[in-house]
Amino acid sequence: MDLLADVSNQQNSEPGSQISHLALDIGGSLIKLVYFSRNNHSRRDDDQQKSRNESLGVSQSDTSQPVLEGRLHFAKFETSKINDCLEFIRSKKLLLGGFHDHTAPSSDKIFIKATGGGAYKFADLFKEKLEISLDKEDEMDCLVTGANFLLKAVHQEAFTYLDGQKEFVQIDHNDLYPYLLVNIGSGVSMIKVDGDGKFERVSGTNLGGGTFWGLGRLLTKCKNFDELLELSHQGNNRVIDMLVGDIYGGTDYAKVGLSATTIASSFGKAISDNKELEEYKPEDISRSLLRMISNNIGQISYLNALRFGLKRIFFAGFFIRGHAYTMDTISVAVHFWSKGEAKAMFLRHEGFLGALGAFMSYEKQSLDGLMVHKIVQRFPISVSSAGDKIYCSLNSDSNQNDDSIECSVYGT
């Protein structure tokens, strides 16, 4: 079963859509959902399909399946508000996006692909509230599968961001491996990826998105992650951070390559300021906190890349959220510690790697009527040892905040 999708960035969904293959990534802080909705009456005639194949460079022998119009949807919820997620699944009738395991004792039970620690923690809750079972997929497997797929299949997926400049990176599919995948969720996992299904978690840190959110909530009273992130836009970390110039009378420490503006100690000025917490601006605190954690992640990531001789570092996870200051801070850290020899790279679909990997795992079921979930590339490339091909045509640059992308798919 082959699937080919033409991905564009239109926002409005068609009425009467049919849900297919809901997948979940239930993390410690966030729940991520990916699902495909197929529109009714979406089959194209033979002439249209032939024309479409030719525009994609697909021969008639590559596919004879009908073309189905639909959308690939992305959604997220705070894990602490899991009941909102359950209600969303119920109200959107996403239960139709599972499958029936006819070999199971209760063949009438619906199974949904899920990954992340919450797939175990909340399994009973999903059974109780929605009468569905979670078919669990390995978290690291899903992260790597999602990352490999996006880097191979989606044009302009990876980019660098430094000094306010965003530059897309052309990925040579024959020279992708090995690379370091840094997934920044509640904590941080650093994964050395050597190929499809070949990876090793080589390091990590407990100072991640959960640290930023947790400490930020305690120190600023912000109620959610996005509020805290927005607050950091308005802040000045130099009010709280001790800089090299603060120690050396406003000058650089040129002998060891430290500029006067380099942070010597995050939150260091709070030692001698003799102020109470209420006297500091919440926006300055959030800025300093974001800078501290982003710098730490960037440094540890580069040191692990150096340890294994890796030239590419891809950063993902919902901690980043396309936030310019976060990306710039990570990039500066990698640039500083590598002396300009390495660059931090980011992914447009950064927060949905695990959910997308779980979504793609439906093809393992080999059940009638299931489509293999592969977004489309403009040219064929191998994506597995079995020699499967995928094709993709990205019509325009997608927006980081898009909650769905329109697809045309060849399916059964």
Short mmCIF file of C-alpha atoms in Angstrom, two decimals:
data_model
loop_
_atom_site.label_atom_id
_atom_site.label_comp_id
_atom_site.label_asym_id
_atom_site.label_seq_id
_atom_site.Cartn_x
_atom_site.Cartn_y
_atom_site.Cartn_z
CA MET A 1 0.00 0.00 0.00
CA ASP A 2 1.51 3.30 -1.08
CA LEU A 3 0.55 6.79 -0.06
CA LEU A 4 1.55 9.93 -1.91
CA ALA A 5 0.55 13.34 -0.57
CA ASP A 6 0.76 16.82 -2.03
CA VAL A 7 1.24 19.07 0.99
CA SER A 8 0.07 22.69 0.99
CA ASN A 9 -0.97 25.11 3.67
CA GLN A 10 -4.63 25.88 3.35
CA GLN A 11 -6.44 26.29 6.62
CA ASN A 12 -10.11 25.43 6.16
CA SER A 13 -11.20 21.84 6.35
CA GLU A 14 -13.88 20.35 4.10
CA PRO A 15 -17.19 19.23 5.60
CA GLY A 16 -18.06 15.58 5.80
CA SER A 17 -14.53 14.35 6.32
CA GLN A 18 -13.67 10.82 7.39
CA ILE A 19 -11.15 10.45 10.19
CA SER A 20 -8.26 8.06 9.69
CA HIS A 21 -5.49 6.96 12.01
CA LEU A 22 -5.33 9.07 15.12
CA ALA A 23 -1.98 8.83 16.93
CA LEU A 24 -0.94 10.28 20.30
CA ASP A 25 2.29 11.26 22.00
CA ILE A 26 1.47 11.69 25.70
CA GLY A 27 4.38 13.41 27.42
CA GLY A 28 4.91 14.71 30.92
CA SER A 29 3.88 18.26 29.97
CA LEU A 30 2.01 18.02 26.67
CA ILE A 31 -0.17 15.63 24.70
CA LYS A 32 0.38 15.79 20.95
CA LEU A 33 -2.12 14.44 18.40
CA VAL A 34 -1.74 13.67 14.70
CA TYR A 35 -4.62 12.43 12.56
CA PHE A 36 -5.67 12.38 8.91
CA SER A 37 -9.14 13.36 7.73
CA ARG A 38 -10.26 12.24 4.30
CA ASN A 39 -12.85 14.33 2.50
CA ASN A 40 -15.86 12.71 0.90
CA HIS A 41 -16.17 12.72 -2.88
CA SER A 42 -12.45 13.38 -3.19
CA ARG A 43 -11.43 10.86 -5.83
CA ARG A 44 -9.89 12.42 -8.91
CA ASP A 45 -10.60 11.06 -12.39
CA ASP A 46 -7.98 9.16 -14.36
CA ASP A 47 -6.84 12.16 -16.41
CA GLN A 48 -6.34 14.26 -13.31
CA GLN A 49 -4.44 11.45 -11.60
CA LYS A 50 -2.22 10.92 -14.65
CA SER A 51 -1.47 14.66 -14.82
CA ARG A 52 -0.73 14.70 -11.09
CA ASN A 53 1.63 11.75 -11.39
CA GLU A 54 3.53 13.42 -14.22
CA SER A 55 3.92 16.66 -12.25
CA LEU A 56 5.39 14.69 -9.35
CA GLY A 57 7.63 12.62 -11.58
CA VAL A 58 5.68 9.44 -10.74
CA SER A 59 5.31 6.78 -13.41
CA GLN A 60 2.02 4.98 -13.94
CA SER A 61 3.64 1.81 -12.61
CA ASP A 62 4.41 3.54 -9.32
CA THR A 63 0.79 3.82 -8.34
CA SER A 64 -2.66 2.93 -9.63
CA GLN A 65 -4.52 3.80 -6.43
CA PRO A 66 -7.25 6.46 -6.37
CA VAL A 67 -6.41 9.97 -5.25
CA LEU A 68 -8.07 11.02 -1.99
CA GLU A 69 -8.22 14.58 -0.75
CA GLY A 70 -7.78 15.26 2.95
CA ARG A 71 -5.88 16.98 5.70
CA LEU A 72 -3.16 16.00 8.14
CA HIS A 73 -4.03 17.61 11.47
CA PHE A 74 -1.85 18.50 14.46
CA ALA A 75 -3.14 19.41 17.91
CA LYS A 76 -1.74 19.66 21.44
CA PHE A 77 -3.04 19.82 25.02
CA GLU A 78 -1.44 20.25 28.40
CA THR A 79 -1.14 16.83 30.02
CA SER A 80 -2.55 18.28 33.23
CA LYS A 81 -5.73 19.00 31.24
CA ILE A 82 -6.05 15.53 29.76
CA ASN A 83 -9.84 15.62 30.14
CA ASP A 84 -9.89 18.44 27.59
CA CYS A 85 -7.98 16.16 25.23
CA LEU A 86 -10.42 13.31 25.81
CA GLU A 87 -13.36 15.61 25.11
CA PHE A 88 -11.66 16.85 21.94
CA ILE A 89 -11.23 13.26 20.73
CA ARG A 90 -14.87 12.53 21.51
CA SER A 91 -16.30 15.71 19.99
CA LYS A 92 -14.24 15.42 16.79
CA LYS A 93 -15.17 11.71 16.53
CA LEU A 94 -11.49 10.82 16.39
CA LEU A 95 -12.34 7.39 17.76
CA LEU A 96 -12.89 6.53 14.11
CA GLY A 97 -9.16 6.99 13.68
CA GLY A 98 -8.28 3.74 15.44
CA PHE A 99 -8.42 0.14 14.32
CA HIS A 100 -10.08 -3.07 15.44
CA ASP A 101 -7.78 -5.93 16.33
CA HIS A 102 -9.78 -8.95 15.20
CA THR A 103 -7.29 -11.31 16.82
CA ALA A 104 -7.86 -9.82 20.26
CA PRO A 105 -10.37 -11.42 22.67
CA SER A 106 -12.53 -8.29 22.55
CA SER A 107 -12.65 -7.65 18.84
CA ASP A 108 -15.08 -4.79 19.29
CA LYS A 109 -12.49 -2.72 21.13
CA ILE A 110 -10.83 0.13 19.27
CA PHE A 111 -7.05 0.54 19.43
CA ILE A 112 -5.25 3.87 19.00
CA LYS A 113 -1.50 4.17 18.42
CA ALA A 114 0.21 6.03 21.25
CA THR A 115 3.68 6.72 22.56
CA GLY A 116 5.27 8.55 25.49
CA GLY A 117 5.14 7.77 29.21
CA GLY A 118 1.50 8.83 29.37
CA ALA A 119 0.54 5.97 27.07
CA TYR A 120 1.16 3.77 30.11
CA LYS A 121 0.12 6.19 32.83
CA PHE A 122 -3.26 7.06 31.30
CA ALA A 123 -4.11 3.78 29.56
CA ASP A 124 -6.87 2.98 32.07
CA LEU A 125 -8.32 6.48 31.76
CA PHE A 126 -8.69 6.12 27.97
CA LYS A 127 -10.45 2.78 28.48
CA GLU A 128 -12.75 4.19 31.10
CA LYS A 129 -13.66 7.46 29.36
CA LEU A 130 -13.53 6.54 25.67
CA GLU A 131 -13.60 2.73 25.65
CA ILE A 132 -10.45 2.61 23.55
CA SER A 133 -7.17 0.83 24.16
CA LEU A 134 -3.78 2.42 23.55
CA ASP A 135 -1.50 0.37 21.32
CA LYS A 136 1.86 1.49 22.70
CA GLU A 137 4.86 2.26 20.52
CA ASP A 138 8.38 2.84 21.85
CA GLU A 139 9.01 6.54 22.48
CA MET A 140 12.55 6.75 21.12
CA ASP A 141 11.58 4.67 18.11
CA CYS A 142 8.79 7.09 17.31
CA LEU A 143 10.97 10.18 17.77
CA VAL A 144 13.61 8.85 15.38
CA THR A 145 11.04 7.58 12.87
CA GLY A 146 9.34 10.96 12.85
CA ALA A 147 12.62 12.86 12.48
CA ASN A 148 13.98 10.61 9.71
CA PHE A 149 10.71 10.87 7.83
CA LEU A 150 10.52 14.66 8.00
CA LEU A 151 14.17 15.16 7.05
CA LYS A 152 13.78 12.91 4.03
CA ALA A 153 10.24 13.60 2.94
CA VAL A 154 9.41 17.24 3.57
CA HIS A 155 11.09 19.94 1.53
CA GLN A 156 12.53 22.78 3.63
CA GLU A 157 11.97 20.99 6.93
CA ALA A 158 15.32 21.87 8.53
CA PHE A 159 16.69 25.37 8.98
CA THR A 160 19.28 27.38 10.87
CA TYR A 161 18.50 30.51 12.88
CA LEU A 162 21.19 32.93 13.94
CA ASP A 163 21.16 36.71 14.47
CA GLY A 164 17.54 36.85 13.39
CA GLN A 165 18.24 35.16 10.05
CA LYS A 166 16.37 31.98 9.12
CA GLU A 167 17.99 29.87 6.42
CA PHE A 168 16.64 26.55 5.15
CA VAL A 169 19.11 23.70 4.88
CA GLN A 170 19.16 21.37 1.90
CA ILE A 171 19.42 17.80 3.19
CA ASP A 172 21.42 15.31 1.15
CA HIS A 173 19.41 12.13 1.70
CA ASN A 174 22.45 10.02 0.87
CA ASP A 175 24.50 11.81 3.51
CA LEU A 176 22.01 12.32 6.33
CA TYR A 177 23.48 9.90 8.85
CA PRO A 178 24.81 10.01 11.44
CA TYR A 179 23.30 12.99 13.23
CA LEU A 180 22.40 14.07 16.76
CA LEU A 181 18.71 14.54 17.51
CA VAL A 182 18.11 16.74 20.57
CA ASN A 183 14.50 16.40 21.67
CA ILE A 184 13.57 19.07 24.22
CA GLY A 185 10.43 18.13 26.09
CA SER A 186 9.95 18.21 29.85
CA GLY A 187 13.51 16.89 29.96
CA VAL A 188 16.01 16.55 27.14
CA SER A 189 17.06 13.41 25.26
CA MET A 190 20.07 13.40 22.95
CA ILE A 191 19.93 10.60 20.40
CA LYS A 192 22.66 9.54 17.99
CA VAL A 193 20.88 8.45 14.82
CA ASP A 194 22.78 6.15 12.45
CA GLY A 195 19.95 5.14 10.10
CA ASP A 196 16.36 3.96 9.88
CA GLY A 197 15.75 2.12 13.15
CA LYS A 198 19.39 2.54 14.15
CA PHE A 199 19.89 4.87 17.08
CA GLU A 200 21.24 5.21 20.61
CA ARG A 201 20.32 7.63 23.37
CA VAL A 202 23.76 8.91 24.25
CA SER A 203 22.97 11.66 26.75
CA GLY A 204 20.39 14.08 28.07
CA THR A 205 19.68 16.61 30.80
CA ASN A 206 16.92 17.09 33.33
CA LEU A 207 17.02 20.85 32.68
CA GLY A 208 14.47 21.14 29.89
CA GLY A 209 11.09 22.57 29.03
CA GLY A 210 9.59 21.33 32.28
CA THR A 211 12.30 23.21 34.21
CA PHE A 212 11.53 26.44 32.37
CA TRP A 213 7.81 26.02 32.86
CA GLY A 214 8.02 24.87 36.50
CA LEU A 215 10.47 27.46 37.75
CA GLY A 216 8.78 30.13 35.67
CA ARG A 217 5.43 29.32 37.24
CA LEU A 218 6.90 29.57 40.72
CA LEU A 219 8.81 32.78 40.07
CA THR A 220 6.42 34.72 37.84
CA LYS A 221 2.97 33.25 38.56
CA CYS A 222 2.42 32.63 34.82
CA LYS A 223 -0.31 30.07 34.35
CA ASN A 224 0.95 28.37 31.16
CA PHE A 225 4.02 27.87 29.00
CA ASP A 226 2.98 30.21 26.20
CA GLU A 227 2.29 33.04 28.64
CA LEU A 228 5.75 32.58 30.14
CA LEU A 229 7.36 32.49 26.71
CA GLU A 230 5.53 35.63 25.62
CA LEU A 231 6.62 37.38 28.82
CA SER A 232 10.27 36.68 27.99
CA HIS A 233 9.92 38.82 24.84
CA GLN A 234 9.66 41.90 27.04
CA GLY A 235 12.46 41.08 29.47
CA ASN A 236 16.11 42.00 29.94
CA ASN A 237 18.19 39.17 31.37
CA ARG A 238 21.13 41.49 32.10
CA VAL A 239 19.22 42.90 35.05
CA ILE A 240 19.52 39.51 36.78
CA ASP A 241 22.39 37.66 35.08
CA MET A 242 25.97 38.39 36.12
CA LEU A 243 28.01 39.15 33.00
CA VAL A 244 31.75 38.94 32.43
CA GLY A 245 31.77 42.75 32.22
CA ASP A 246 30.19 42.95 35.66
CA ILE A 247 33.18 41.10 37.07
CA TYR A 248 35.91 42.80 34.99
CA GLY A 249 34.75 46.39 35.27
CA GLY A 250 32.88 46.49 32.00
CA THR A 251 35.69 45.02 29.89
CA ASP A 252 36.18 41.75 28.03
CA TYR A 253 38.26 38.87 29.33
CA ALA A 254 40.00 38.68 25.99
CA LYS A 255 42.70 36.26 27.07
CA VAL A 256 40.22 33.40 27.23
CA GLY A 257 37.89 34.72 24.53
CA LEU A 258 35.07 35.99 26.73
CA SER A 259 33.29 39.19 25.76
CA ALA A 260 31.93 41.60 28.35
CA THR A 261 28.37 40.54 27.49
CA THR A 262 28.99 36.81 28.06
CA ILE A 263 26.93 35.44 30.95
CA ALA A 264 29.27 34.47 33.78
CA SER A 265 26.50 33.38 36.16
CA SER A 266 22.81 33.02 35.42
CA PHE A 267 20.80 34.83 38.12
CA GLY A 268 24.15 35.84 39.64
CA LYS A 269 23.20 39.46 40.34
CA ALA A 270 20.46 38.29 42.71
CA ILE A 271 23.24 37.43 45.19
CA SER A 272 24.26 41.04 45.81
CA ASP A 273 21.18 43.02 44.75
CA ASN A 274 19.56 42.70 48.17
CA LYS A 275 16.11 42.65 46.58
CA GLU A 276 13.04 40.58 47.28
CA LEU A 277 11.46 38.48 44.54
CA GLU A 278 8.59 40.95 44.18
CA GLU A 279 11.07 43.69 43.26
CA TYR A 280 12.21 41.87 40.12
CA LYS A 281 10.15 42.18 36.95
CA PRO A 282 8.57 38.87 35.89
CA GLU A 283 9.62 39.51 32.29
CA ASP A 284 13.30 39.82 33.32
CA ILE A 285 13.08 36.59 35.32
CA SER A 286 11.51 34.68 32.42
CA ARG A 287 14.13 36.02 30.01
CA SER A 288 16.99 35.00 32.26
CA LEU A 289 15.46 31.59 32.86
CA LEU A 290 14.96 30.96 29.15
CA ARG A 291 18.52 32.06 28.41
CA MET A 292 19.96 29.82 31.13
CA ILE A 293 18.20 26.65 29.98
CA SER A 294 18.72 27.28 26.25
CA ASN A 295 22.44 27.95 26.75
CA ASN A 296 22.81 24.79 28.80
CA ILE A 297 21.06 22.64 26.20
CA GLY A 298 23.11 24.12 23.36
CA GLN A 299 26.41 23.52 25.17
CA ILE A 300 25.69 19.93 26.22
CA SER A 301 24.40 19.12 22.73
CA TYR A 302 27.54 20.34 21.03
CA LEU A 303 29.80 18.50 23.50
CA ASN A 304 27.96 15.27 22.70
CA ALA A 305 28.21 15.92 18.97
CA LEU A 306 31.95 16.48 19.45
CA ARG A 307 32.18 13.30 21.51
CA PHE A 308 30.83 11.20 18.63
CA GLY A 309 32.24 13.23 15.75
CA LEU A 310 28.79 14.31 14.51
CA LYS A 311 28.51 17.24 12.14
CA ARG A 312 24.74 17.74 12.30
CA ILE A 313 22.66 18.65 15.35
CA PHE A 314 18.88 18.86 14.95
CA PHE A 315 16.86 20.41 17.77
CA ALA A 316 13.19 19.51 18.22
CA GLY A 317 10.48 19.45 20.85
CA PHE A 318 7.78 21.84 22.00
CA PHE A 319 10.18 23.79 24.21
CA ILE A 320 11.34 25.67 21.10
CA ARG A 321 7.95 26.45 19.49
CA GLY A 322 9.58 28.47 16.74
CA HIS A 323 10.53 31.09 19.35
CA ALA A 324 13.21 33.36 17.87
CA TYR A 325 15.05 34.09 21.12
CA THR A 326 15.17 30.41 22.10
CA MET A 327 16.56 29.36 18.72
CA ASP A 328 19.03 32.23 18.65
CA THR A 329 20.31 31.39 22.15
CA ILE A 330 20.79 27.71 21.31
CA SER A 331 22.48 28.65 18.04
CA VAL A 332 24.85 31.10 19.76
CA ALA A 333 25.78 28.44 22.33
CA VAL A 334 26.58 25.87 19.63
CA HIS A 335 28.51 28.47 17.62
CA PHE A 336 30.46 29.64 20.68
CA TRP A 337 31.51 26.22 21.95
CA SER A 338 32.31 24.87 18.48
CA LYS A 339 34.21 28.06 17.55
CA GLY A 340 31.95 28.38 14.53
CA GLU A 341 32.53 24.85 13.21
CA ALA A 342 29.02 23.56 14.02
CA LYS A 343 25.53 24.93 13.46
CA ALA A 344 22.31 24.27 15.32
CA MET A 345 19.48 23.19 13.03
CA PHE A 346 15.77 23.25 13.82
CA LEU A 347 12.70 21.46 12.45
CA ARG A 348 9.50 23.13 11.35
CA HIS A 349 7.35 20.31 12.75
CA GLU A 350 9.50 20.19 15.87
CA GLY A 351 6.91 19.20 18.47
CA PHE A 352 5.21 16.33 16.66
CA LEU A 353 8.04 13.87 15.98
CA GLY A 354 6.79 11.27 18.46
CA ALA A 355 3.15 11.56 17.42
CA LEU A 356 4.11 11.39 13.75
CA GLY A 357 6.25 8.31 14.38
CA ALA A 358 3.31 6.63 16.14
CA PHE A 359 1.06 7.72 13.26
CA MET A 360 3.35 6.06 10.72
CA SER A 361 3.41 2.82 12.73
CA TYR A 362 -0.12 1.97 11.59
CA GLU A 363 1.37 0.47 8.45
CA LYS A 364 2.77 -2.35 10.62
CA GLN A 365 -0.76 -3.65 11.16
CA SER A 366 -1.12 -4.76 7.52
CA LEU A 367 -4.88 -4.55 7.82
CA ASP A 368 -7.19 -4.14 4.84
CA GLY A 369 -8.12 -0.55 4.11
CA LEU A 370 -5.21 1.00 6.01
CA MET A 371 -3.09 3.49 4.17
CA VAL A 372 0.64 3.81 4.63
CA HIS A 373 1.13 7.30 6.04
CA LYS A 374 3.80 9.01 4.05
CA ILE A 375 3.87 12.68 3.20
CA VAL A 376 4.88 13.40 -0.30
CA GLN A 377 8.18 14.45 -1.86
CA ARG A 378 8.75 15.93 -5.27
CA PHE A 379 11.09 13.10 -6.17
CA PRO A 380 11.36 9.45 -5.09
CA ILE A 381 13.72 8.50 -2.28
CA SER A 382 14.24 5.28 -0.39
CA VAL A 383 12.88 5.33 3.14
CA SER A 384 13.33 1.75 4.30
CA SER A 385 15.33 -1.36 3.63
CA ALA A 386 12.26 -2.74 1.87
CA GLY A 387 12.76 -0.10 -0.81
CA ASP A 388 9.53 1.82 -0.26
CA LYS A 389 9.29 5.12 -2.10
CA ILE A 390 7.75 8.39 -1.06
CA TYR A 391 7.00 11.48 -3.07
CA CYS A 392 6.43 14.99 -1.78
CA SER A 393 5.51 18.37 -3.20
CA LEU A 394 5.44 21.25 -0.75
CA ASN A 395 3.67 24.07 -2.56
CA SER A 396 4.54 26.88 -0.17
CA ASP A 397 6.37 27.61 3.05
CA SER A 398 4.24 26.43 5.97
CA ASN A 399 3.49 28.55 8.99
CA GLN A 400 4.82 27.33 12.31
CA ASN A 401 1.37 27.77 13.85
CA ASP A 402 -0.63 25.89 11.21
CA ASP A 403 -2.79 23.23 12.83
CA SER A 404 -3.29 21.23 9.65
CA ILE A 405 -1.89 20.76 6.16
CA GLU A 406 -3.89 19.83 3.09
CA CYS A 407 -2.97 16.55 1.43
CA SER A 408 -3.74 14.63 -1.73
CA VAL A 409 -3.11 10.93 -1.17
CA TYR A 410 -2.93 7.79 -3.20
CA GLY A 411 -4.44 5.07 -1.06
CA THR A 412 -6.40 1.84 -1.14
#
